[in-house]
Coordinates of C-alpha atoms and ligand atoms in Angstrom, one line a residue:
X1148 CA -38.1 -98.5 17.5
X1149 CA -34.6 -99.5 18.4
X1150 CA -34.9 -97.6 21.7
X1151 CA -37.9 -99.5 22.9
X1152 CA -37.1 -103.1 22.5
X1153 CA -39.7 -104.0 25.2
X1154 CA -42.4 -102.3 23.3
X1155 CA -42.6 -104.5 20.2
X1156 CA -44.4 -102.9 17.3
X1157 CA -46.8 -105.1 15.3
X1158 CA -45.2 -108.2 14.0
X1159 CA -43.5 -107.9 10.6
X1160 CA -43.0 -104.2 10.7
X1161 CA -39.9 -103.4 12.9
X1162 CA -37.7 -105.9 11.2
X1163 CA -38.4 -104.4 7.8
X1164 CA -37.4 -100.9 8.9
X1165 CA -34.0 -99.7 7.9
X1166 CA -34.3 -96.7 10.2
X1167 CA -36.7 -95.4 12.8
X1168 CA -36.4 -92.0 11.3
X1169 CA -35.2 -90.5 8.0
X1170 CA -34.5 -86.8 8.0
X1171 CA -34.3 -85.2 4.6
X1172 CA -31.7 -82.4 4.6
X1173 CA -28.6 -81.6 6.6
X1174 CA -29.1 -77.9 7.1
X1175 CA -29.7 -76.2 10.4
X1176 CA -32.9 -78.0 11.1
X1177 CA -31.8 -81.4 9.9
X1178 CA -28.6 -81.3 12.0
X1179 CA -30.3 -80.4 15.2
X1180 CA -33.1 -82.9 14.6
X1181 CA -30.5 -85.7 14.2
X1182 CA -28.8 -84.6 17.4
X1183 CA -32.1 -84.8 19.3
X1184 CA -33.4 -88.1 17.9
X1185 CA -30.0 -89.7 18.5
X1186 CA -30.4 -88.7 22.1
X1187 CA -33.6 -90.7 22.2
X1188 CA -31.6 -93.7 21.0
X1189 CA -33.3 -93.9 17.6
X1190 CA -31.7 -95.2 14.4
X1191 CA -31.6 -92.2 12.3
X1192 CA -30.3 -91.4 8.8
X1193 CA -30.0 -88.0 7.2
X1194 CA -30.2 -87.9 3.4
X1195 CA -28.6 -84.8 1.9
X1196 CA -28.3 -83.8 -1.7
X1197 CA -25.1 -81.8 -1.3
X1198 CA -21.6 -82.9 -0.6
X1199 CA -21.5 -81.2 2.8
X1200 CA -23.7 -80.0 5.7
X1201 CA -25.2 -76.5 6.0
X1202 CA -28.3 -76.3 3.8
X1203 CA -28.9 -72.7 2.9
X1204 CA -25.3 -71.9 3.9
X1205 CA -23.9 -74.7 1.8
X1206 CA -25.8 -73.7 -1.4
X1207 CA -25.8 -69.9 -1.2
X1208 CA -22.1 -69.2 -1.8
X1209 CA -22.7 -66.1 -3.9
X1210 CA -20.5 -63.1 -3.3
X1211 CA -21.7 -61.0 -0.4
X1212 CA -24.0 -63.7 1.1
X1213 CA -24.4 -63.1 4.9
X1214 CA -26.9 -63.0 7.7
X1215 CA -29.4 -60.3 8.1
X1216 CA -30.0 -61.4 11.7
X1217 CA -27.4 -60.6 14.3
X1218 CA -24.9 -63.6 14.4
X1219 CA -25.3 -64.1 18.1
X1220 CA -29.1 -64.3 17.8
X1221 CA -28.8 -66.8 14.9
X1222 CA -26.5 -69.6 16.2
X1223 CA -27.8 -72.6 18.0
X1224 CA -28.6 -72.0 21.7
X1225 CA -29.0 -75.6 22.9
X1226 CA -25.4 -76.2 23.9
X1227 CA -23.6 -74.1 26.4
X1228 CA -20.3 -75.6 25.3
X1229 CA -20.9 -74.5 21.7
X1230 CA -21.8 -71.0 22.9
X1231 CA -18.6 -70.9 25.0
X1232 CA -16.3 -72.0 22.3
X1233 CA -17.6 -70.3 19.1
X1234 CA -16.6 -66.7 18.4
X1235 CA -18.5 -64.7 15.8
X1236 CA -16.2 -62.2 14.0
X1237 CA -18.9 -60.0 12.6
X1238 CA -22.3 -58.7 13.7
X1239 CA -23.8 -60.3 10.6
X1240 CA -21.7 -63.3 9.7
X1241 CA -20.6 -63.8 6.1
X1242 CA -21.5 -67.1 4.5
X1243 CA -18.1 -68.8 4.7
X1244 CA -18.0 -68.2 8.5
X1245 CA -21.5 -69.6 8.9
X1246 CA -20.6 -72.7 6.9
X1247 CA -17.5 -73.2 9.0
X1248 CA -19.8 -72.9 12.1
X1249 CA -22.2 -75.5 10.9
X1250 CA -19.3 -77.8 10.0
X1251 CA -17.9 -77.3 13.5
X1252 CA -21.3 -78.3 14.9
X1253 CA -21.4 -81.4 12.8
X1254 CA -17.9 -82.4 13.9
X1255 CA -18.4 -81.5 17.6
X1256 CA -21.5 -83.6 17.9
X1257 CA -20.2 -86.3 15.7
X1258 CA -23.2 -86.0 13.4
X1259 CA -21.6 -87.0 10.1
X1260 CA -21.7 -90.7 10.7
X1261 CA -25.4 -90.6 10.3
X1262 CA -25.5 -88.3 7.3
X1263 CA -25.4 -89.6 3.8
X1264 CA -24.3 -87.0 1.3
X1265 CA -24.9 -86.9 -2.5
X1266 CA -28.3 -88.5 -1.7
X1267 CA -31.2 -86.7 -3.3
X1268 CA -34.6 -88.0 -2.3
X1269 CA -36.8 -88.3 -5.3
X1270 CA -39.8 -89.9 -3.7
X1271 CA -41.3 -90.9 -0.4
X1272 CA -44.4 -93.1 -0.2
X1273 CA -46.3 -94.0 2.9
X1274 CA -47.4 -97.6 3.2
X1275 CA -50.3 -98.3 5.5
X1276 CA -49.5 -102.0 5.7
X1277 CA -46.2 -101.3 7.4
X1278 CA -47.0 -97.9 8.8
X1279 CA -43.8 -96.9 7.3
X1280 CA -42.3 -94.6 4.6
X1281 CA -40.5 -96.0 1.6
X1282 CA -37.9 -93.5 0.5
X1283 CA -36.2 -93.6 -2.8
X1284 CA -33.0 -91.7 -3.9
X1285 CA -32.1 -90.5 -7.3
X1286 CA -29.6 -93.4 -7.7
X1287 CA -32.4 -95.8 -7.1
X1288 CA -31.5 -96.9 -3.5
X1289 CA -34.4 -97.4 -1.2
X1290 CA -34.9 -97.2 2.6
X1291 CA -37.8 -97.8 4.8
X1292 CA -38.4 -95.8 8.0
X1293 CA -41.2 -95.3 10.5
X1294 CA -40.9 -91.5 10.6
X1295 CA -40.1 -89.1 7.8
X1296 CA -38.9 -85.7 8.8
X1297 CA -38.6 -83.1 6.2
X1298 CA -35.8 -80.6 6.9
X1299 CA -35.8 -79.3 3.3
X1300 CA -35.9 -75.6 3.9
X1301 CA -38.3 -72.9 2.9
X1302 CA -36.1 -71.1 0.4
X1303 CA -34.2 -74.0 -1.1
X1304 CA -35.8 -74.7 -4.5
X1305 CA -34.2 -72.1 -6.8
X1306 CA -36.0 -70.8 -9.8
X1307 CA -34.6 -69.6 -13.1
X1308 CA -36.5 -67.0 -15.1
X1309 CA -38.7 -68.2 -17.9
X1310 CA -36.8 -66.4 -20.7
X1311 CA -35.9 -67.5 -24.1
X1312 CA -32.3 -68.4 -24.8
X1313 CA -31.1 -69.0 -21.2
X1314 CA -29.2 -72.1 -22.3
X1315 CA -27.6 -70.5 -25.3
X1316 CA -25.4 -68.1 -23.4
X1317 CA -21.7 -68.8 -24.1
X1318 CA -20.2 -67.1 -21.0
X1319 CA -20.5 -68.2 -17.4
X1320 CA -23.9 -68.0 -15.7
X1321 CA -25.0 -68.9 -12.2
X1322 CA -28.1 -68.9 -10.1
X1323 CA -27.0 -67.4 -6.7
X1324 CA -28.2 -70.5 -4.9
X1325 CA -26.2 -72.9 -7.1
X1326 CA -22.9 -70.9 -6.9
X1327 CA -19.8 -72.9 -7.7
X1328 CA -17.4 -73.9 -4.9
X1329 CA -14.5 -72.3 -6.8
X1330 CA -14.1 -68.5 -6.6
X1331 CA -15.5 -66.5 -9.5
X1332 CA -13.5 -63.4 -10.5
X1333 CA -15.2 -60.3 -11.8
X1334 CA -12.2 -58.0 -12.5
X1335 CA -12.5 -56.6 -16.0
X1336 CA -15.6 -58.6 -16.7
X1337 CA -18.9 -57.5 -18.0
X1338 CA -21.4 -58.8 -15.5
X1339 CA -25.2 -58.9 -15.4
X1340 CA -27.4 -59.4 -12.4
X1341 CA -31.0 -60.2 -12.8
X1342 CA -33.1 -59.7 -9.7
X1343 CA -33.1 -57.2 -6.8
X1344 CA -34.4 -59.1 -3.8
X1345 CA -32.4 -59.7 -0.6
X1346 CA -30.0 -61.9 -2.6
X1347 CA -29.6 -59.6 -5.6
X1348 CA -28.9 -56.7 -3.3
X1349 CA -26.1 -58.5 -1.4
X1350 CA -24.6 -59.7 -4.7
X1351 CA -24.8 -56.4 -6.5
X1352 CA -23.0 -54.4 -3.7
X1353 CA -20.2 -57.0 -3.7
X1354 CA -19.8 -57.5 -7.4
X1355 CA -19.8 -53.8 -8.1
X1356 CA -16.5 -53.5 -6.1
X1357 CA -14.5 -55.3 -8.8
X1358 CA -16.5 -55.8 -12.0
X1359 CA -15.3 -54.1 -15.1
X1360 CA -19.0 -53.2 -15.8
X1361 CA -22.1 -54.3 -13.9
X1362 CA -25.5 -54.1 -15.4
X1363 CA -28.5 -54.7 -13.1
X1364 CA -31.8 -55.8 -14.6
X1365 CA -34.6 -54.7 -12.2
X1366 CA -38.2 -55.7 -12.5
X1367 CA -39.4 -54.5 -9.0
X1368 CA -37.4 -52.3 -6.7
X1369 CA -37.4 -53.3 -3.0
X1370 CA -37.3 -51.0 0.0
X1371 CA -33.8 -51.7 1.3
X1372 CA -32.4 -50.4 4.7
X1373 CA -28.8 -50.2 6.0
X1374 CA -27.4 -53.3 7.7
X1375 CA -24.7 -51.5 9.7
X1376 CA -22.4 -54.5 10.0
X1377 CA -19.3 -54.3 12.1
X1378 CA -16.4 -56.5 13.3
X1379 CA -16.6 -58.2 16.7
X1380 CA -13.4 -58.1 18.6
X1381 CA -12.4 -60.4 21.5
X1382 CA -13.7 -58.0 24.1
X1383 CA -17.0 -57.5 22.5
X1384 CA -17.4 -61.3 22.0
X1385 CA -16.8 -61.8 25.7
X1386 CA -19.6 -59.3 26.5
X1387 CA -21.9 -61.0 24.0
X1388 CA -21.1 -64.4 25.5
X1389 CA -22.0 -63.1 29.0
X1390 CA -25.2 -61.7 27.5
X1391 CA -26.3 -64.9 25.8
X1392 CA -29.0 -65.8 28.4
X1393 CA -30.6 -62.4 27.9
X1394 CA -30.2 -62.5 24.1
X1395 CA -32.0 -65.8 23.8
X1396 CA -34.6 -64.8 26.4
X1397 CA -35.3 -61.7 24.3
X1398 CA -35.6 -63.7 21.1
X1399 CA -38.1 -65.9 22.9
X1400 CA -40.2 -62.9 23.8
X1401 CA -40.3 -60.9 20.6
X1402 CA -42.9 -61.3 17.8
X1403 CA -40.7 -63.0 15.3
X1404 CA -37.7 -64.1 17.4
X1405 CA -35.5 -61.3 16.3
X1406 CA -33.7 -59.0 18.8
X1407 CA -36.1 -56.3 17.6
X1408 CA -39.7 -56.0 18.5
X1409 CA -42.3 -53.4 17.6
X1410 CA -42.5 -50.0 19.3
X1411 CA -45.8 -50.2 21.2
X1412 CA -46.8 -46.7 20.1
X1413 CA -48.7 -46.0 16.9
X1414 CA -47.1 -43.8 14.2
X1415 CA -49.5 -41.0 14.8
X1416 CA -49.4 -41.1 18.6
X1417 CA -46.1 -39.1 18.6
X1418 CA -45.3 -35.7 17.1
X1419 CA -43.9 -35.5 13.6
X1420 CA -40.6 -34.4 15.1
X1421 CA -40.5 -37.4 17.5
X1422 CA -41.5 -39.7 14.6
X1423 CA -38.7 -38.4 12.4
X1424 CA -36.2 -38.9 15.2
X1425 CA -37.4 -42.5 15.8
X1426 CA -37.0 -43.3 12.0
X1427 CA -33.6 -41.7 12.0
X1428 CA -32.5 -43.7 14.9
X1429 CA -33.8 -46.9 13.4
X1430 CA -32.2 -46.1 10.0
X1431 CA -28.9 -45.7 11.8
X1432 CA -29.3 -48.9 13.9
X1433 CA -28.1 -52.4 13.1
X1434 CA -30.2 -54.9 11.4
X1435 CA -34.0 -55.3 11.1
X1436 CA -34.9 -52.7 13.6
X1437 CA -36.5 -50.4 11.1
X1438 CA -38.7 -53.2 9.9
X1439 CA -39.3 -55.3 13.0
X1440 CA -38.8 -52.6 15.7
X1441 CA -40.8 -49.8 14.2
X1442 CA -44.1 -48.3 15.3
X1443 CA -46.6 -51.1 15.8
X1444 CA -48.9 -50.1 13.0
X1445 CA -46.6 -49.6 10.0
X1446 CA -47.4 -53.0 8.5
X1447 CA -51.2 -52.8 9.0
X1448 CA -52.2 -49.2 8.6
X1449 CA -51.9 -47.7 5.2
X1450 CA -51.3 -44.1 6.4
X1451 CA -48.7 -45.2 8.8
X1452 CA -47.0 -47.3 6.1
X1453 CA -47.0 -44.3 3.8
X1454 CA -45.1 -42.2 6.3
X1455 CA -42.3 -44.7 6.8
X1456 CA -42.2 -45.4 3.0
X1457 CA -41.8 -41.6 2.4
X1458 CA -39.0 -41.5 4.9
X1459 CA -37.1 -44.3 3.2
X1460 CA -37.8 -42.8 -0.2
X1461 CA -36.2 -39.6 1.0
X1462 CA -33.1 -41.5 2.0
X1463 CA -32.9 -43.2 -1.4
X1464 CA -33.1 -39.8 -3.1
X1465 CA -30.3 -38.4 -0.9
X1466 CA -28.0 -41.4 -1.5
X1467 CA -28.5 -41.8 -5.3
X1468 CA -27.1 -38.8 -7.2
X1469 CA -29.0 -39.2 -10.5
X1470 CA -32.6 -38.4 -9.7
X1471 CA -33.9 -40.5 -12.6
X1472 CA -32.1 -43.5 -11.3
X1473 CA -33.2 -42.8 -7.7
X1474 CA -36.9 -42.8 -8.8
X1475 CA -36.4 -46.1 -10.5
X1476 CA -35.0 -47.5 -7.2
X1477 CA -38.0 -46.4 -5.2
X1478 CA -40.8 -49.0 -5.1
X1479 CA -44.2 -47.6 -6.3
X1480 CA -46.4 -50.7 -6.1
X1481 CA -45.9 -51.7 -2.4
X1482 CA -45.1 -50.0 0.8
X1483 CA -42.1 -50.3 3.1
X1484 CA -41.8 -53.7 4.9
X1485 CA -44.7 -55.4 3.0
X1486 CA -42.0 -57.5 1.3
X1487 CA -38.9 -58.9 3.0
X1488 CA -36.6 -55.9 3.6
X1489 CA -33.2 -56.4 2.0
X1490 CA -30.5 -55.1 4.3
X1491 CA -27.7 -53.4 2.5
X1492 CA -24.2 -51.9 2.8
X1493 CA -23.7 -49.0 0.4
X1494 CA -26.2 -50.6 -2.0
X1495 CA -27.6 -47.3 -3.2
X1496 CA -24.2 -45.7 -3.6
X1497 CA -23.4 -48.5 -6.1
X1498 CA -25.6 -46.7 -8.6
X1499 CA -23.3 -43.6 -8.4
X1500 CA -20.4 -45.6 -9.7
X1501 CA -19.4 -45.2 -13.4
X1502 CA -19.1 -48.9 -13.8
X1503 CA -22.7 -49.6 -13.0
X1504 CA -25.9 -49.4 -15.1
X1505 CA -29.5 -49.9 -14.0
X1506 CA -31.9 -51.3 -16.6
X1507 CA -35.5 -51.0 -15.6
X1508 CA -37.0 -54.0 -17.5
X1509 CA -40.5 -52.5 -17.2
X1510 CA -39.4 -49.8 -19.6
X1511 CA -37.2 -52.0 -21.8
X1512 CA -38.2 -55.7 -21.3
X1513 CA -35.8 -58.5 -21.7
X1514 CA -36.6 -60.2 -25.0
X1515 CA -34.1 -63.1 -24.7
X1516 CA -30.7 -64.3 -23.5
X1517 CA -28.4 -64.6 -26.5
X1518 CA -25.1 -66.4 -26.9
X1519 CA -23.3 -63.1 -26.1
X1520 CA -25.5 -61.5 -23.5
X1521 CA -29.0 -60.1 -23.0
X1522 CA -31.3 -58.5 -25.6
X1523 CA -33.8 -56.0 -24.3
X1524 CA -36.4 -54.2 -26.4
X1525 CA -33.9 -51.4 -27.1
X1526 CA -30.4 -52.8 -26.9
X1527 CA -28.1 -55.8 -27.0
X1528 CA -26.0 -56.0 -23.9
X1529 CA -22.8 -58.1 -24.1
X1530 CA -21.7 -60.0 -21.0
X1531 CA -19.1 -62.4 -19.8
X1532 CA -21.1 -63.4 -16.7
X1533 CA -24.8 -63.5 -16.0
X1534 CA -26.0 -63.9 -12.4
X1535 CA -29.5 -65.0 -11.8
X1536 CA -30.6 -63.7 -8.4
X1537 CA -34.1 -64.7 -9.3
X1538 CA -35.2 -66.4 -6.1
X1539 CA -37.0 -69.5 -5.0
X1540 CA -40.1 -71.5 -5.3
X1541 CA -40.6 -70.7 -1.7
X1542 CA -42.1 -72.6 1.2
X1543 CA -43.9 -75.4 -0.7
X1544 CA -41.5 -75.6 -3.7
X1545 CA -39.1 -78.0 -2.0
X1546 CA -42.1 -80.3 -1.2
X1547 CA -43.3 -80.1 -4.8
X1548 CA -40.0 -81.3 -6.0
X1549 CA -40.2 -84.6 -4.1
X1550 CA -42.9 -87.2 -5.1
X1551 CA -44.4 -87.3 -1.7
X1552 CA -47.4 -89.6 -1.3
X1553 CA -49.6 -90.4 1.7
X1554 CA -52.4 -92.8 2.2
X1555 CA -53.7 -94.5 -0.9
X1556 CA -51.0 -92.8 -3.0
X1557 CA -52.4 -89.3 -2.6
X1558 CA -49.8 -86.8 -3.7
X1559 CA -49.0 -83.9 -1.3
X1560 CA -48.9 -81.6 -4.3
X1561 CA -52.5 -82.4 -5.1
X1562 CA -53.6 -82.2 -1.4
X1563 CA -52.1 -78.7 -1.4
X1564 CA -53.2 -77.5 -4.8
X1565 CA -55.3 -74.6 -3.3
X1566 CA -52.6 -73.8 -0.7
X1567 CA -51.0 -75.8 2.1
X1568 CA -53.2 -77.3 4.8
X1569 CA -51.4 -78.4 8.0
X1570 CA -51.7 -79.0 11.7
X1571 CA -49.4 -76.6 13.4
X1572 CA -47.3 -76.5 10.3
X1573 CA -45.9 -79.8 11.3
X1574 CA -48.3 -82.6 10.3
X1575 CA -50.7 -83.2 7.3
X1576 CA -53.8 -85.2 7.3
X1577 CA -53.4 -88.3 5.1
X1578 CA -49.6 -88.3 5.5
X1579 CA -49.1 -90.2 8.8
X1580 CA -45.7 -90.2 10.4
X1581 CA -44.4 -87.3 8.3
X1582 CA -43.3 -84.3 10.3
X1583 CA -42.2 -81.0 8.7
X1584 CA -39.5 -78.7 10.1
X1585 CA -40.0 -75.1 9.0
X1586 CA -42.9 -76.3 6.8
X1587 CA -45.7 -74.0 5.7
X1588 CA -47.8 -72.5 8.5
X1589 CA -45.0 -72.6 11.1
X1590 CA -43.6 -69.5 12.8
X1591 CA -40.6 -68.4 10.8
X1592 CA -39.0 -65.0 11.6
X1593 CA -35.4 -65.5 12.9
X1594 CA -35.2 -69.0 11.5
X1595 CA -32.8 -70.8 13.9
X1596 CA -34.9 -69.8 16.9
X1597 CA -38.0 -71.2 15.2
X1598 CA -36.0 -74.3 14.1
X1599 CA -34.9 -75.1 17.7
X1600 CA -38.5 -74.9 18.9
X1601 CA -39.9 -76.9 16.0
X1602 CA -37.3 -79.6 16.4
X1603 CA -37.9 -79.9 20.1
X1604 CA -41.6 -80.2 19.6
X1605 CA -41.2 -82.9 17.0
X1606 CA -38.7 -84.7 19.3
X1607 CA -41.3 -84.6 22.1
X1608 CA -43.9 -86.1 19.8
X1609 CA -41.5 -88.9 18.7
X1610 CA -40.7 -89.5 22.4
X1611 CA -44.4 -89.7 23.1
X1612 CA -44.7 -92.3 20.3
X1613 CA -41.8 -94.3 21.6
X1614 CA -43.0 -94.3 25.2
X1615 CA -46.5 -95.3 24.3
X1616 CA -45.6 -97.8 21.7
X1617 CA -47.3 -95.8 18.9
X1618 CA -46.5 -96.5 15.3
X1619 CA -48.9 -94.2 13.6
X1620 CA -49.3 -90.4 14.1
X1621 CA -51.7 -88.5 11.9
X1622 CA -53.3 -85.1 12.1
X1623 CA -57.1 -85.2 12.3
X1624 CA -59.2 -83.3 9.8
X1625 CA -60.5 -81.1 12.6
X1626 CA -57.0 -80.3 13.8
X1627 CA -55.9 -79.3 10.3
X1628 CA -59.1 -77.3 9.6
X1629 CA -58.8 -75.3 12.8
X1630 CA -55.1 -74.6 12.4
X1631 CA -55.4 -73.7 8.7
X1632 CA -58.3 -71.4 9.4
X1633 CA -56.4 -69.8 12.2
X1634 CA -53.4 -69.2 10.0
X1635 CA -55.6 -67.6 7.3
X1636 CA -57.4 -65.4 9.8
X1637 CA -54.0 -64.2 11.2
X1638 CA -53.1 -63.0 7.7
X1639 CA -56.2 -60.7 7.4
X1640 CA -55.4 -57.0 7.5
X1641 CA -51.7 -57.4 6.9
X1642 CA -50.5 -55.1 4.1
X1643 CA -48.0 -57.8 3.1
X1644 CA -50.8 -60.1 2.1
X1645 CA -51.9 -57.6 -0.5
X1646 CA -48.5 -57.7 -2.3
X1647 CA -47.0 -60.3 -4.6
X1648 CA -43.9 -61.8 -3.1
X1649 CA -42.5 -65.2 -2.1
X1650 CA -44.2 -64.6 1.2
X1651 CA -47.6 -64.7 -0.5
X1652 CA -46.7 -67.7 -2.6
X1653 CA -46.1 -65.9 -5.8
X1654 CA -43.4 -66.9 -8.2
X1655 CA -43.9 -65.8 -11.8
X1656 CA -41.4 -68.4 -13.0
X1657 CA -43.4 -71.3 -11.7
X1658 CA -46.5 -72.8 -13.2
X1659 CA -49.3 -72.8 -10.7
X1660 CA -47.7 -70.1 -8.4
X1661 CA -49.5 -67.1 -9.9
X1662 CA -52.3 -66.9 -7.3
X1663 CA -51.6 -65.7 -3.7
X1664 CA -51.9 -68.3 -1.0
X1665 CA -51.4 -68.2 2.7
X1666 CA -48.4 -70.4 3.2
X1667 CA -46.9 -68.4 6.1
X1668 CA -48.0 -68.2 9.7
X1669 CA -48.1 -64.5 10.5
X1670 CA -49.0 -64.5 14.2
X1671 CA -46.4 -64.1 16.9
X1672 CA -43.8 -66.8 17.7
X1673 CA -44.8 -66.8 21.4
X1674 CA -48.4 -67.5 20.5
X1675 CA -47.3 -70.3 18.1
X1676 CA -45.3 -71.9 20.9
X1677 CA -48.1 -71.6 23.4
X1678 CA -50.4 -73.4 21.0
X1679 CA -47.9 -76.2 20.3
X1680 CA -47.0 -76.5 24.0
X1681 CA -50.7 -76.9 24.9
X1682 CA -51.1 -79.6 22.3
X1683 CA -48.2 -81.6 23.7
X1684 CA -49.3 -81.1 27.4
X1685 CA -52.8 -82.3 26.5
X1686 CA -51.5 -85.5 24.9
X1687 CA -51.9 -84.3 21.3
X1688 CA -55.7 -84.3 21.2
X1689 CA -55.8 -83.2 17.6
X1690 CA -53.7 -86.2 16.4
X1691 CA -55.0 -89.6 15.7
X1692 CA -52.5 -91.9 17.5
X1693 CA -52.3 -95.6 17.1
Ligands
NA7_926 P1 -36.6 -62.9 -4.1 O1 -36.8 -62.0 -3.0 O2 -37.8 -63.7 -4.5 O3 -36.1 -62.0 -5.3 C1 -36.0 -62.5 -6.6 C2 -35.7 -61.3 -7.5 O4 -35.6 -61.8 -8.9 C3 -36.8 -60.3 -7.6 O5 -36.3 -59.0 -7.7 C4 -37.6 -60.7 -8.8 O6 -38.4 -59.6 -9.3 C5 -36.5 -61.1 -9.7 N1 -37.0 -61.9 -10.8 C6 -37.4 -63.2 -10.7 N2 -37.7 -63.6 -11.9 C7 -37.4 -62.6 -12.8 C8 -37.6 -62.5 -14.2 N3 -38.1 -63.5 -14.9 N4 -37.2 -61.4 -14.8 C9 -36.7 -60.4 -14.0 N5 -36.5 -60.4 -12.7 C10 -36.9 -61.5 -12.1 O7 -35.4 -63.9 -3.9 P2 -34.1 -63.7 -3.1 O8 -33.2 -64.8 -3.4 O9 -33.5 -62.3 -3.3 O10 -34.5 -63.7 -1.6 C11 -35.3 -64.8 -1.1 C12 -35.2 -64.8 0.4 O11 -34.0 -65.5 0.8 C13 -35.0 -63.5 1.0 O12 -36.2 -62.8 1.2 C14 -34.3 -63.8 2.3 O13 -35.3 -64.2 3.3 C15 -33.5 -65.0 2.0 P3 -39.9 -59.4 -8.8 O14 -39.8 -58.8 -7.5 O15 -40.6 -60.8 -8.8 O16 -40.5 -58.5 -9.8

């Protein structure tokens, strides 16, 4: 490595390396990883498909896109200067502000000089002879590096519905995660939205404000809860800034790195009146409190879950005037919080507007997209714009879209055909020198908090390699088996694991993603960090180092 000239790697290898490390992706994790590896003095290149930094916040420009985590718990915590100079203007920052923030980070730390835009990685093959990765871009250019770090996101591979006629539509159509950079106007337009996940909900409540007519095609309703966003003025920002040490300390301590953490009491340990009061308070509070800060048993105990589900159903019935529409919006096949809870701002009230129609496609399935709109079993709907809020091939999808091959040409996709197998969610047996950021089996939750830890752990490992003149890092079979078994065991008993969603690896639009897998670590973030810290302190006993 460039930083360790005294520690010469085996002859014939270093000279052939273009970079010590290649990072795929210039989103929140890729940017921070670049910053840290540069500190180590490594020659690093970030390869990014887009024309700018930001990852999720670069691609997801759909109307209404914003954080569901409090802005001040979401930004990077590693630089005091950055904390001192950046003002958040809303409790849940809208996408344009977040993208400005990430551009500011890239400029402030002079990151762009090591980022290559419009550079989609199509393949990365490990070569044992050189202990290096050969990385190929879409345009055919090739680079060799010692370490390959994937910062490709867990919700970054958008999926379109498998419907006849999608390409025949004559109007404008967009997937929410491939939204154009130019503004799209809805005034007077007949607009369709397909999908009612967290993205669909944010889109619908925004588009409904101006669309001539908005038609929502819903397959599965989700349990949504109020976001309660608000502006942050200078005085409040000063207070938040003074509180940053406490905010980040709290995020370190909570189960999923959010500001919210479960109430230690069980649902039935309080009186019905107390319980109702707690639910009311949580429903009136900002953010994920009602999901992450509720009684400790709502996500594992069926009866407890039924009580909170009933509470939220009552709220939906109160807010939606037409009782038939209200019933359609209340989930019947899963309980509250067993899928990702979309946070909303007057989402349910949208359905009281005269310019909005809900189509339940379980009753009247979509038969095809036509040149003029969407044909269901009972009607032809004409549209000017169709919005596909149909989600992602989550967690492993971005990996599947790159031809990643390890020792002896083994494909990662094949190695993971029955679900991912990892060591700490970072390394994979048979794929030496590849490290994943926010890969399968890592603690997710409030993502940037997990990213910072993940990046620092990977940086520690690379530093260890540099200091010990190591050129090959590989997870042992025992390390992978024990971590993968642990992750699977943690998922037992969670109601969310009995439900189809991106969190259980289901995507009906993707071949091979019809069976639930355990791709998500569902233990606590502090426990995850303790396990990773222990591995590092012990000199990485579950890695084969050479
Ligand atoms: P989600 O949560 O996966 O939602 C996708 C939505 O699209 C969901 O309502 C799907 O219904 C619907 N969908 C997908 N395919 C179809 C077809 N073929 N026909 C009709 N409806 C369809 O993705 P999001 O982008 O909303 O959110 C992903 C995460 O990003 C989110 O959880 C946040 O963490 C950020 P289904 O439920 O499958 O019946």
